[in-house]
PDB file of C-alpha atoms and ligand atoms in Angstrom:
ATOM      1  CA  UNK B   1     -13.556  -0.680 -25.017  1.00 42.00           C
ATOM      2  CA  UNK B   2     -11.388   0.075 -22.001  1.00 47.00           C
ATOM      3  CA  UNK B   3      -7.925   1.582 -21.921  1.00 47.00           C
ATOM      4  CA  UNK B   4      -4.958  -0.686 -22.621  1.00 45.00           C
ATOM      5  CA  UNK B   5      -4.796  -3.250 -19.823  1.00 44.00           C
ATOM      6  CA  UNK B   6      -1.123  -2.639 -19.142  1.00 55.00           C
ATOM      7  CA  UNK B   7      -0.982   1.119 -19.392  1.00 78.00           C
ATOM      8  CA  UNK B   8      -4.197   2.601 -18.110  1.00 94.00           C
ATOM      9  CA  UNK B   9      -4.699   6.306 -18.708  1.00 98.00           C
ATOM     10  CA  UNK B  10      -3.917   9.124 -16.288  1.00 98.00           C
ATOM     11  CA  UNK B  11      -5.897  12.339 -16.810  1.00 98.00           C
ATOM     12  CA  UNK B  12      -5.463  15.362 -14.531  1.00 98.00           C
ATOM     13  CA  UNK B  13      -7.410  18.612 -14.273  1.00 98.00           C
ATOM     14  CA  UNK B  14      -5.672  21.833 -13.337  1.00 98.00           C
ATOM     15  CA  UNK B  15      -6.597  25.485 -13.012  1.00 96.00           C
ATOM     16  CA  UNK B  16      -7.327  28.182 -10.506  1.00 92.00           C
ATOM     17  CA  UNK B  17      -9.827  27.794  -7.663  1.00 88.00           C
ATOM     18  CA  UNK B  18     -13.422  27.830  -8.851  1.00 89.00           C
ATOM     19  CA  UNK B  19     -12.620  27.228 -12.532  1.00 94.00           C
ATOM     20  CA  UNK B  20     -14.828  24.135 -12.615  1.00 96.00           C
ATOM     21  CA  UNK B  21     -12.278  21.332 -12.261  1.00 97.00           C
ATOM     22  CA  UNK B  22     -14.269  19.242  -9.776  1.00 97.00           C
ATOM     23  CA  UNK B  23     -17.436  19.641 -11.830  1.00 97.00           C
ATOM     24  CA  UNK B  24     -15.697  18.579 -15.049  1.00 98.00           C
ATOM     25  CA  UNK B  25     -13.886  15.659 -13.383  1.00 98.00           C
ATOM     26  CA  UNK B  26     -17.219  14.316 -12.209  1.00 98.00           C
ATOM     27  CA  UNK B  27     -18.946  14.793 -15.570  1.00 98.00           C
ATOM     28  CA  UNK B  28     -16.094  13.082 -17.436  1.00 98.00           C
ATOM     29  CA  UNK B  29     -15.937  10.200 -14.948  1.00 98.00           C
ATOM     30  CA  UNK B  30     -19.704   9.665 -15.225  1.00 98.00           C
ATOM     31  CA  UNK B  31     -19.622   9.773 -19.016  1.00 97.00           C
ATOM     32  CA  UNK B  32     -16.723   7.329 -19.350  1.00 97.00           C
ATOM     33  CA  UNK B  33     -18.184   5.011 -16.736  1.00 97.00           C
ATOM     34  CA  UNK B  34     -21.523   4.966 -18.545  1.00 97.00           C
ATOM     35  CA  UNK B  35     -19.648   3.718 -21.607  1.00 94.00           C
ATOM     36  CA  UNK B  36     -18.098   0.852 -19.673  1.00 95.00           C
ATOM     37  CA  UNK B  37     -14.676   2.256 -18.846  1.00 96.00           C
ATOM     38  CA  UNK B  38     -13.208   1.317 -15.520  1.00 97.00           C
ATOM     39  CA  UNK B  39     -12.715   4.766 -13.960  1.00 98.00           C
ATOM     40  CA  UNK B  40     -11.124   5.923 -10.719  1.00 98.00           C
ATOM     41  CA  UNK B  41     -12.079   9.488  -9.798  1.00 98.00           C
ATOM     42  CA  UNK B  42      -9.700  10.995  -7.280  1.00 98.00           C
ATOM     43  CA  UNK B  43      -8.282  14.307  -6.090  1.00 98.00           C
ATOM     44  CA  UNK B  44      -5.322  16.087  -4.546  1.00 98.00           C
ATOM     45  CA  UNK B  45      -4.440  16.859  -1.899  1.00 98.00           C
ATOM     46  CA  UNK B  46      -6.049  13.573  -0.823  1.00 98.00           C
ATOM     47  CA  UNK B  47      -7.194  10.522  -2.711  1.00 98.00           C
ATOM     48  CA  UNK B  48      -6.059   7.950  -0.127  1.00 98.00           C
ATOM     49  CA  UNK B  49      -6.866   7.725   3.603  1.00 98.00           C
ATOM     50  CA  UNK B  50      -3.460   9.045   4.687  1.00 98.00           C
ATOM     51  CA  UNK B  51      -3.410  11.815   2.120  1.00 98.00           C
ATOM     52  CA  UNK B  52      -6.931  12.903   3.113  1.00 98.00           C
ATOM     53  CA  UNK B  53      -5.621  13.376   6.672  1.00 98.00           C
ATOM     54  CA  UNK B  54      -2.814  15.557   5.328  1.00 98.00           C
ATOM     55  CA  UNK B  55      -5.414  17.468   3.283  1.00 98.00           C
ATOM     56  CA  UNK B  56      -6.996  18.739   6.468  1.00 97.00           C
ATOM     57  CA  UNK B  57      -3.611  19.912   7.742  1.00 96.00           C
ATOM     58  CA  UNK B  58      -2.814  21.924   4.632  1.00 95.00           C
ATOM     59  CA  UNK B  59      -6.211  23.335   3.672  1.00 93.00           C
ATOM     60  CA  UNK B  60      -7.712  24.332   7.002  1.00 92.00           C
ATOM     61  CA  UNK B  61      -6.626  27.018   9.420  1.00 90.00           C
ATOM     62  CA  UNK B  62      -4.519  30.145   9.308  1.00 89.00           C
ATOM     63  CA  UNK B  63      -2.887  31.014   5.935  1.00 83.00           C
ATOM     64  CA  UNK B  64       0.417  31.393   7.853  1.00 88.00           C
ATOM     65  CA  UNK B  65       0.078  28.066   9.612  1.00 93.00           C
ATOM     66  CA  UNK B  66       3.014  26.507   7.670  1.00 94.00           C
ATOM     67  CA  UNK B  67       6.167  27.883   6.119  1.00 93.00           C
ATOM     68  CA  UNK B  68       6.365  27.472   2.340  1.00 92.00           C
ATOM     69  CA  UNK B  69       8.962  24.713   2.769  1.00 94.00           C
ATOM     70  CA  UNK B  70       6.955  22.735   5.340  1.00 96.00           C
ATOM     71  CA  UNK B  71       3.858  23.047   3.208  1.00 95.00           C
ATOM     72  CA  UNK B  72       5.740  21.666   0.204  1.00 96.00           C
ATOM     73  CA  UNK B  73       6.812  18.623   2.235  1.00 97.00           C
ATOM     74  CA  UNK B  74       3.219  18.002   3.330  1.00 98.00           C
ATOM     75  CA  UNK B  75       1.877  18.177  -0.233  1.00 98.00           C
ATOM     76  CA  UNK B  76       4.640  15.839  -1.432  1.00 98.00           C
ATOM     77  CA  UNK B  77       3.979  13.358   1.382  1.00 98.00           C
ATOM     78  CA  UNK B  78       0.288  13.363   0.511  1.00 98.00           C
ATOM     79  CA  UNK B  79       1.086  12.798  -3.186  1.00 98.00           C
ATOM     80  CA  UNK B  80       3.466   9.932  -2.515  1.00 98.00           C
ATOM     81  CA  UNK B  81       0.820   8.126  -0.446  1.00 98.00           C
ATOM     82  CA  UNK B  82      -1.887   8.803  -3.045  1.00 98.00           C
ATOM     83  CA  UNK B  83       0.385   7.495  -5.794  1.00 98.00           C
ATOM     84  CA  UNK B  84       1.328   4.319  -3.919  1.00 98.00           C
ATOM     85  CA  UNK B  85      -2.132   3.436  -2.666  1.00 98.00           C
ATOM     86  CA  UNK B  86      -4.495   4.695  -5.357  1.00 98.00           C
ATOM     87  CA  UNK B  87      -3.004   5.905  -8.639  1.00 98.00           C
ATOM     88  CA  UNK B  88      -0.303   3.360  -9.493  1.00 98.00           C
ATOM     89  CA  UNK B  89      -2.419   0.286  -8.632  1.00 98.00           C
ATOM     90  CA  UNK B  90      -5.294   1.612 -10.751  1.00 98.00           C
ATOM     91  CA  UNK B  91      -3.051   2.363 -13.734  1.00 98.00           C
ATOM     92  CA  UNK B  92      -1.382  -1.043 -13.427  1.00 97.00           C
ATOM     93  CA  UNK B  93      -4.867  -2.587 -13.638  1.00 97.00           C
ATOM     94  CA  UNK B  94      -5.501  -0.658 -16.873  1.00 96.00           C
ATOM     95  CA  UNK B  95      -8.018   1.791 -15.400  1.00 98.00           C
ATOM     96  CA  UNK B  96      -8.678   5.393 -16.373  1.00 98.00           C
ATOM     97  CA  UNK B  97      -7.581   7.595 -13.459  1.00 98.00           C
ATOM     98  CA  UNK B  98      -9.135  11.065 -13.374  1.00 98.00           C
ATOM     99  CA  UNK B  99      -7.480  13.310 -10.814  1.00 98.00           C
ATOM    100  CA  UNK B 100      -8.609  16.764  -9.637  1.00 98.00           C
ATOM    101  CA  UNK B 101      -5.204  18.545  -9.398  1.00 98.00           C
ATOM    102  CA  UNK B 102      -1.786  16.845  -9.317  1.00 98.00           C
ATOM    103  CA  UNK B 103       1.893  17.810  -9.480  1.00 98.00           C
ATOM    104  CA  UNK B 104       1.293  20.857 -11.693  1.00 98.00           C
ATOM    105  CA  UNK B 105      -0.584  22.454  -8.778  1.00 97.00           C
ATOM    106  CA  UNK B 106       2.528  22.081  -6.625  1.00 97.00           C
ATOM    107  CA  UNK B 107       4.679  23.555  -9.399  1.00 97.00           C
ATOM    108  CA  UNK B 108       2.328  26.554  -9.303  1.00 94.00           C
ATOM    109  CA  UNK B 109       1.199  27.045  -5.722  1.00 91.00           C
ATOM    110  CA  UNK B 110       4.354  26.035  -3.853  1.00 93.00           C
ATOM    111  CA  UNK B 111       6.801  26.570  -6.728  1.00 93.00           C
ATOM    112  CA  UNK B 112       5.620  30.021  -7.710  1.00 89.00           C
ATOM    113  CA  UNK B 113       3.251  31.653  -5.251  1.00 78.00           C
ATOM    114  CA  UNK B 114       4.683  31.210  -1.780  1.00 73.00           C
ATOM    115  CA  UNK B 115       8.387  31.594  -2.510  1.00 72.00           C
ATOM    116  CA  UNK B 116      10.685  30.717  -5.338  1.00 82.00           C
ATOM    117  CA  UNK B 117      10.607  26.989  -4.695  1.00 95.00           C
ATOM    118  CA  UNK B 118      10.180  25.641  -8.217  1.00 96.00           C
ATOM    119  CA  UNK B 119      13.662  24.067  -8.258  1.00 96.00           C
ATOM    120  CA  UNK B 120      12.941  22.303  -4.954  1.00 96.00           C
ATOM    121  CA  UNK B 121       9.562  21.147  -6.269  1.00 97.00           C
ATOM    122  CA  UNK B 122      11.203  19.683  -9.384  1.00 97.00           C
ATOM    123  CA  UNK B 123      13.925  17.928  -7.417  1.00 98.00           C
ATOM    124  CA  UNK B 124      11.466  16.387  -4.981  1.00 98.00           C
ATOM    125  CA  UNK B 125       9.179  15.348  -7.806  1.00 98.00           C
ATOM    126  CA  UNK B 126      12.061  13.595  -9.551  1.00 98.00           C
ATOM    127  CA  UNK B 127      13.085  11.844  -6.361  1.00 98.00           C
ATOM    128  CA  UNK B 128       9.714  10.814  -4.944  1.00 98.00           C
ATOM    129  CA  UNK B 129       6.994  10.972  -7.590  1.00 98.00           C
ATOM    130  CA  UNK B 130       8.277  10.841 -11.231  1.00 98.00           C
ATOM    131  CA  UNK B 131       4.813   9.948 -12.603  1.00 98.00           C
ATOM    132  CA  UNK B 132       3.387  12.511 -15.048  1.00 98.00           C
ATOM    133  CA  UNK B 133      -0.148  12.476 -16.448  1.00 98.00           C
ATOM    134  CA  UNK B 134      -0.905  11.286 -19.998  1.00 98.00           C
ATOM    135  CA  UNK B 135      -3.267  14.227 -20.424  1.00 98.00           C
ATOM    136  CA  UNK B 136      -3.659  17.435 -18.394  1.00 98.00           C
ATOM    137  CA  UNK B 137      -6.736  19.570 -18.982  1.00 98.00           C
ATOM    138  CA  UNK B 138      -6.193  23.163 -17.913  1.00 98.00           C
ATOM    139  CA  UNK B 139      -9.569  24.806 -17.269  1.00 98.00           C
ATOM    140  CA  UNK B 140      -8.711  28.432 -17.930  1.00 98.00           C
ATOM    141  CA  UNK B 141     -10.810  31.400 -16.864  1.00 95.00           C
ATOM    142  CA  UNK B 142     -10.863  34.896 -15.438  1.00 93.00           C
ATOM    143  CA  UNK B 143      -9.617  34.792 -11.812  1.00 90.00           C
ATOM    144  CA  UNK B 144     -12.244  37.196 -10.443  1.00 87.00           C
ATOM    145  CA  UNK B 145     -15.005  35.013 -11.825  1.00 86.00           C
ATOM    146  CA  UNK B 146     -13.325  31.856 -10.544  1.00 81.00           C
ATOM    147  CA  UNK B 147     -12.873  33.299  -7.073  1.00 78.00           C
ATOM    148  CA  UNK B 148     -16.505  34.427  -6.956  1.00 80.00           C
ATOM    149  CA  UNK B 149     -17.574  30.895  -7.843  1.00 79.00           C
ATOM    150  CA  UNK B 150     -15.218  29.376  -5.256  1.00 73.00           C
ATOM    151  CA  UNK B 151     -16.368  31.768  -2.535  1.00 72.00           C
ATOM    152  CA  UNK B 152     -19.952  30.769  -3.309  1.00 69.00           C
ATOM    153  CA  UNK B 153     -19.186  27.385  -1.781  1.00 66.00           C
ATOM    154  CA  UNK B 154     -19.473  27.086   1.972  1.00 59.00           C
ATOM    155  CA  UNK B 155     -16.578  25.382   3.714  1.00 68.00           C
ATOM    156  CA  UNK B 156     -13.526  25.371   5.917  1.00 62.00           C
ATOM    157  CA  UNK B 157     -10.936  24.786   3.182  1.00 64.00           C
ATOM    158  CA  UNK B 158     -10.061  28.415   2.683  1.00 63.00           C
ATOM    159  CA  UNK B 159      -6.349  28.656   3.425  1.00 62.00           C
ATOM    160  CA  UNK B 160      -5.553  29.182  -0.239  1.00 62.00           C
ATOM    161  CA  UNK B 161      -8.702  30.997  -1.267  1.00 57.00           C
ATOM    162  CA  UNK B 162      -7.854  33.590   1.411  1.00 58.00           C
ATOM    163  CA  UNK B 163      -4.755  34.577  -0.577  1.00 61.00           C
ATOM    164  CA  UNK B 164      -7.094  36.596  -2.828  1.00 74.00           C
ATOM    165  CA  UNK B 165      -7.412  37.582  -6.433  1.00 80.00           C
ATOM    166  CA  UNK B 166      -3.783  38.694  -7.069  1.00 83.00           C
ATOM    167  CA  UNK B 167      -2.592  35.190  -6.288  1.00 83.00           C
ATOM    168  CA  UNK B 168      -5.192  33.770  -8.657  1.00 86.00           C
ATOM    169  CA  UNK B 169      -3.992  36.157 -11.408  1.00 90.00           C
ATOM    170  CA  UNK B 170      -0.443  34.937 -10.925  1.00 90.00           C
ATOM    171  CA  UNK B 171      -1.624  31.322 -10.912  1.00 91.00           C
ATOM    172  CA  UNK B 172      -3.583  31.745 -14.135  1.00 95.00           C
ATOM    173  CA  UNK B 173      -0.548  33.143 -15.953  1.00 95.00           C
ATOM    174  CA  UNK B 174       1.638  30.463 -14.391  1.00 95.00           C
ATOM    175  CA  UNK B 175      -0.652  27.640 -15.475  1.00 97.00           C
ATOM    176  CA  UNK B 176      -0.721  28.978 -19.049  1.00 98.00           C
ATOM    177  CA  UNK B 177       3.095  29.071 -19.041  1.00 97.00           C
ATOM    178  CA  UNK B 178       3.163  25.515 -17.689  1.00 97.00           C
ATOM    179  CA  UNK B 179       0.873  24.450 -20.542  1.00 98.00           C
ATOM    180  CA  UNK B 180       3.564  25.652 -22.942  1.00 98.00           C
ATOM    181  CA  UNK B 181       6.376  24.043 -20.966  1.00 97.00           C
ATOM    182  CA  UNK B 182       4.607  20.650 -21.081  1.00 98.00           C
ATOM    183  CA  UNK B 183       2.792  21.180 -24.377  1.00 98.00           C
ATOM    184  CA  UNK B 184       2.792  17.469 -25.256  1.00 97.00           C
ATOM    185  CA  UNK B 185       0.350  16.609 -22.455  1.00 98.00           C
ATOM    186  CA  UNK B 186      -1.451  19.912 -21.687  1.00 98.00           C
ATOM    187  CA  UNK B 187      -4.650  21.048 -23.414  1.00 98.00           C
ATOM    188  CA  UNK B 188      -6.229  24.393 -22.502  1.00 98.00           C
ATOM    189  CA  UNK B 189     -10.032  24.508 -22.216  1.00 98.00           C
ATOM    190  CA  UNK B 190     -11.991  27.785 -21.968  1.00 98.00           C
ATOM    191  CA  UNK B 191     -13.824  27.450 -18.641  1.00 97.00           C
ATOM    192  CA  UNK B 192     -15.910  30.628 -18.914  1.00 96.00           C
ATOM    193  CA  UNK B 193     -18.790  28.866 -20.644  1.00 96.00           C
ATOM    194  CA  UNK B 194     -21.696  26.660 -19.610  1.00 96.00           C
ATOM    195  CA  UNK B 195     -20.843  23.388 -17.875  1.00 97.00           C
ATOM    196  CA  UNK B 196     -22.195  21.482 -20.873  1.00 98.00           C
ATOM    197  CA  UNK B 197     -20.049  23.339 -23.408  1.00 98.00           C
ATOM    198  CA  UNK B 198     -16.906  22.858 -21.318  1.00 98.00           C
ATOM    199  CA  UNK B 199     -17.779  19.176 -20.857  1.00 98.00           C
ATOM    200  CA  UNK B 200     -18.091  18.675 -24.628  1.00 98.00           C
ATOM    201  CA  UNK B 201     -14.521  19.923 -25.177  1.00 98.00           C
ATOM    202  CA  UNK B 202     -13.231  17.896 -22.243  1.00 98.00           C
ATOM    203  CA  UNK B 203     -14.868  14.793 -23.655  1.00 98.00           C
ATOM    204  CA  UNK B 204     -13.330  15.253 -27.102  1.00 98.00           C
ATOM    205  CA  UNK B 205      -9.854  15.690 -25.646  1.00 98.00           C
ATOM    206  CA  UNK B 206     -10.251  12.659 -23.368  1.00 98.00           C
ATOM    207  CA  UNK B 207     -11.489  10.549 -26.288  1.00 96.00           C
ATOM    208  CA  UNK B 208      -8.424  11.484 -28.326  1.00 96.00           C
ATOM    209  CA  UNK B 209      -6.174  10.433 -25.432  1.00 96.00           C
ATOM    210  CA  UNK B 210      -8.075   7.163 -25.009  1.00 95.00           C
ATOM    211  CA  UNK B 211      -7.603   6.408 -28.701  1.00 92.00           C
ATOM    212  CA  UNK B 212      -3.893   7.180 -28.331  1.00 87.00           C
ATOM    213  CA  UNK B 213      -3.600   4.821 -25.351  1.00 81.00           C
ATOM    214  CA  UNK B 214      -5.151   1.991 -27.370  1.00 70.00           C
ATOM    215  CA  UNK B 215      -3.043   2.579 -30.469  1.00 68.00           C
TER     216      UNK B 215
HETATM  217  P1  LIG S 301     -12.989  23.917  -8.873  1.00 60.80           P
HETATM  218  O1  LIG S 301     -12.966  22.454  -8.562  1.00 60.80           O
HETATM  219  O2  LIG S 301     -12.142  24.285 -10.038  1.00 60.80           O
HETATM  220  O3  LIG S 301     -12.699  24.776  -7.687  1.00 60.80           O
HETATM  221  P2  LIG S 301     -15.873  23.585  -9.024  1.00 60.80           P
HETATM  222  O4  LIG S 301     -16.150  22.537 -10.048  1.00 60.80           O
HETATM  223  O5  LIG S 301     -15.984  23.203  -7.589  1.00 60.80           O
HETATM  224  O6  LIG S 301     -14.467  24.293  -9.336  1.00 60.80           O
HETATM  225  O7  LIG S 301     -16.852  24.814  -9.349  1.00 60.80           O
HETATM  226  C1  LIG S 301     -16.910  25.963  -8.491  1.00 60.80           C
HETATM  227  C2  LIG S 301     -18.355  26.458  -8.426  1.00 60.80           C
HETATM  228  O8  LIG S 301     -18.767  26.933  -9.709  1.00 60.80           O
HETATM  229  C3  LIG S 301     -19.360  25.362  -8.052  1.00 60.80           C
HETATM  230  O9  LIG S 301     -20.351  25.912  -7.248  1.00 60.80           O
HETATM  231  C4  LIG S 301     -19.896  24.895  -9.401  1.00 60.80           C
HETATM  232  O10 LIG S 301     -21.214  24.391  -9.284  1.00 60.80           O
HETATM  233  C5  LIG S 301     -19.841  26.172 -10.221  1.00 60.80           C
HETATM  234  N1  LIG S 301     -19.542  25.915 -11.641  1.00 60.80           N
HETATM  235  C6  LIG S 301     -18.768  24.947 -12.173  1.00 60.80           C
HETATM  236  N2  LIG S 301     -18.690  25.042 -13.521  1.00 60.80           N
HETATM  237  C7  LIG S 301     -19.434  26.123 -13.866  1.00 60.80           C
HETATM  238  C8  LIG S 301     -19.755  26.751 -15.117  1.00 60.80           C
HETATM  239  N3  LIG S 301     -19.275  26.306 -16.277  1.00 60.80           N
HETATM  240  N4  LIG S 301     -20.543  27.840 -15.065  1.00 60.80           N
HETATM  241  C9  LIG S 301     -21.023  28.326 -13.886  1.00 60.80           C
HETATM  242  N5  LIG S 301     -20.764  27.769 -12.669  1.00 60.80           N
HETATM  243  C10 LIG S 301     -19.974  26.687 -12.654  1.00 60.80           C
HETATM  244  P1  LIG S 302      -8.917  22.102  -4.332  1.00 60.80           P
HETATM  245  O1  LIG S 302      -9.704  21.357  -3.331  1.00 60.80           O
HETATM  246  O2  LIG S 302      -8.760  21.498  -5.678  1.00 60.80           O
HETATM  247  O3  LIG S 302      -9.517  23.564  -4.424  1.00 60.80           O
HETATM  248  P2  LIG S 302     -10.478  24.187  -5.496  1.00 60.80           P
HETATM  249  O4  LIG S 302     -11.616  23.212  -5.698  1.00 60.80           O
HETATM  250  O5  LIG S 302     -10.898  25.448  -4.830  1.00 60.80           O
HETATM  251  O6  LIG S 302      -9.686  24.414  -6.728  1.00 60.80           O
HETATM  252  O7  LIG S 302      -7.457  22.413  -3.799  1.00 60.80           O
HETATM  253  C1  LIG S 302      -7.308  23.113  -2.630  1.00 60.80           C
HETATM  254  C2  LIG S 302      -6.159  24.054  -2.665  1.00 60.80           C
HETATM  255  O8  LIG S 302      -4.921  23.355  -2.568  1.00 60.80           O
HETATM  256  C3  LIG S 302      -6.078  24.924  -3.899  1.00 60.80           C
HETATM  257  O9  LIG S 302      -6.178  26.267  -3.507  1.00 60.80           O
HETATM  258  C4  LIG S 302      -4.705  24.664  -4.447  1.00 60.80           C
HETATM  259  C5  LIG S 302      -3.961  24.019  -3.320  1.00 60.80           C
HETATM  260  N1  LIG S 302      -2.912  23.062  -3.719  1.00 60.80           N
HETATM  261  C6  LIG S 302      -1.578  23.407  -3.544  1.00 60.80           C
HETATM  262  O10 LIG S 302      -1.271  24.498  -3.076  1.00 60.80           O
HETATM  263  N2  LIG S 302      -0.608  22.516  -3.901  1.00 60.80           N
HETATM  264  C7  LIG S 302      -0.895  21.288  -4.416  1.00 60.80           C
HETATM  265  O11 LIG S 302       0.022  20.507  -4.722  1.00 60.80           O
HETATM  266  C8  LIG S 302      -2.282  20.934  -4.586  1.00 60.80           C
HETATM  267  C9  LIG S 302      -2.644  19.594  -5.147  1.00 60.80           C
HETATM  268  C10 LIG S 302      -3.268  21.854  -4.234  1.00 60.80           C
END
């Protein structure tokens, strides 16, 4: 059975770099698809052609390439395009949208880490985005371990990873606080276990949300 044809279901994954979000998004999307759900797997920044172009601007290059304010505008522009072109149409068609990071990442990274911009983030979100997920899975784990995993990947997208382990510590605490602030939609999953064990918890939480969407 698929999610309610009018409502769809919007699931986001959040957490520090290297916590296993992308891995778990993929495993959940595969599992739900195999059961016949209509699934859209997407990510931020990115998820639409325009937003993927902005992704390159924000994730590659010098950590000081943008001011905190300019960076916030770029992330918001990317999200608005992603929402218009990918997320809202899929939800309107009753699909399950699984998104690797969303607005909670902006609340953390731009709102907390690079300046005290949380009020600006909230105002812009209210003005330009408004959409909140039905379920947010916070993959929680030790920042040093997460960073070691993230550094193990080869790539050019290191603007944020270059901020180092103190930033990741602050982000972990911030995400846990956010999970309390939005307790109705957040669920915290212990990410410091095997991929299979994490996936089992993720699956149970997604199933509960799917049942809720059909009720
Ligand atoms: P994120 O999207 O949160 O940055 P990824 O899913 O890309 O994390 O995982 C980061 C790295 O850690 C990848 O190389 C991935 O294969 C590995 N990884 C993911 N989950 C686990 C796990 N539970 N245990 C060990 N390694 C993992
Ligand atoms: P991502 O590709 O998910 O990185 P990772 O797989 O290492 O977790 O995201 C790239 C970076 O972008 C990540 O360090 C967090 C940052 N980011 C923001 O700063 N603000 C945002 O709104 C989003 C969506 C991501």
